[in-house]
Tab-separated table of C-alpha atoms in Angstrom:
chain	number	residue	atom	x	y	z
F	1	MET	CA	145.882	191.389	102.115
F	2	LYS	CA	146.206	194.874	100.124
F	3	ARG	CA	146.466	194.375	96.165
F	4	THR	CA	148.224	196.738	94.141
F	5	ILE	CA	148.297	197.703	90.804
F	6	LYS	CA	150.956	198.884	88.942
F	7	LYS	CA	150.457	201.644	86.322
F	8	SER	CA	152.321	201.323	83.561
F	9	ASN	CA	154.728	204.407	82.494
F	10	LYS	CA	154.306	205.206	78.871
F	11	ARG	CA	157.728	207.853	79.282
F	12	SER	CA	159.047	204.172	79.096
F	13	ASP	CA	157.222	202.627	76.449
F	14	ARG	CA	158.139	204.742	73.531
F	15	GLY	CA	162.630	204.279	73.520
F	16	ARG	CA	161.927	200.482	73.228
F	17	LYS	CA	162.714	198.684	70.157
F	18	ALA	CA	160.907	195.742	68.839
F	19	ASN	CA	161.929	191.341	70.538
F	20	PRO	CA	164.395	190.830	68.251
F	21	SER	CA	163.671	186.918	69.113
F	22	ALA	CA	160.329	187.830	67.353
F	23	GLU	CA	161.469	187.539	63.864
F	24	TRP	CA	162.507	184.661	62.222
F	25	SER	CA	165.550	183.110	61.208
F	26	LEU	CA	166.698	181.752	57.762
F	27	VAL	CA	167.492	178.095	59.290
F	28	VAL	CA	163.772	177.889	60.220
F	29	PHE	CA	163.004	179.185	56.106
F	30	ILE	CA	165.935	176.802	55.170
F	31	TRP	CA	164.604	173.135	57.162
F	32	MET	CA	160.597	175.122	56.134
F	33	ILE	CA	161.164	174.760	52.319
F	34	GLY	CA	163.674	171.959	52.454
F	35	LEU	CA	161.288	169.569	54.167
F	36	GLY	CA	157.960	170.787	52.300
F	37	LEU	CA	159.486	169.943	48.426
F	38	LEU	CA	160.839	166.205	50.339
F	39	GLY	CA	157.564	165.931	51.780
F	40	TYR	CA	155.854	166.994	48.157
F	41	VAL	CA	158.611	165.026	45.789
F	42	PHE	CA	157.694	161.528	48.112
F	43	GLY	CA	153.707	162.685	48.014
F	44	ARG	CA	153.892	162.177	43.992
F	45	ILE	CA	155.357	159.027	44.161
F	46	ALA	CA	154.366	157.307	47.170
F	47	PHE	CA	150.909	158.331	46.830
F	48	ASP	CA	150.934	158.683	43.107
F	49	ALA	CA	146.603	156.337	42.883
F	50	LEU	CA	145.324	158.643	45.517
F	51	PRO	CA	143.203	161.471	44.368
F	52	HIS	CA	145.581	165.406	42.953
F	53	PRO	CA	145.605	167.489	46.395
F	54	VAL	CA	146.786	164.237	48.336
F	55	HIS	CA	151.396	165.311	47.136
F	56	TRP	CA	150.242	168.586	48.401
F	57	LEU	CA	149.212	167.879	51.200
F	58	SER	CA	152.592	165.380	52.071
F	59	GLY	CA	154.392	168.786	50.949
F	60	LEU	CA	151.931	170.536	53.525
F	61	VAL	CA	153.206	168.786	56.167
F	62	GLY	CA	156.699	168.524	55.533
F	63	SER	CA	156.337	172.250	55.680
F	64	LEU	CA	155.630	172.598	59.427
F	65	LEU	CA	157.200	169.790	60.485
F	66	GLY	CA	160.410	171.654	58.362
F	67	CYS	CA	159.245	174.263	61.089
F	68	ALA	CA	158.866	172.721	64.170
F	69	ILE	CA	162.779	171.176	63.264
F	70	GLY	CA	163.940	174.537	62.538
F	71	TRP	CA	162.578	176.313	65.020
F	72	LEU	CA	164.937	173.724	67.119
F	73	TRP	CA	168.236	173.525	65.434
F	74	TYR	CA	167.599	177.967	66.299
F	75	ARG	CA	166.806	177.823	69.506
F	76	LEU	CA	169.839	174.676	70.100
F	77	LYS	CA	172.186	175.849	67.703
F	78	GLY	CA	171.916	179.537	66.794
F	79	ASP	CA	171.186	180.541	63.128
F	80	VAL	CA	173.219	179.731	60.117
F	81	LEU	CA	174.364	182.779	59.029
């Protein structure tokens, strides 16, 4: 079986634009900020007796969860604008 190697044509790559879906949408940022703040406030209330950085960690976890939910929302329903 003979394999052929496909050579890239550099002329066709010149006119290509950047992939617009590679940019982050507004709905992802809204979910990240919203759940990040909610996680921070929840961490301040629930983890009051624990050391100082724990509420920052809960804010980070909320922000990461917001990123995942925002991407899912964007894929299913589109952007907010």
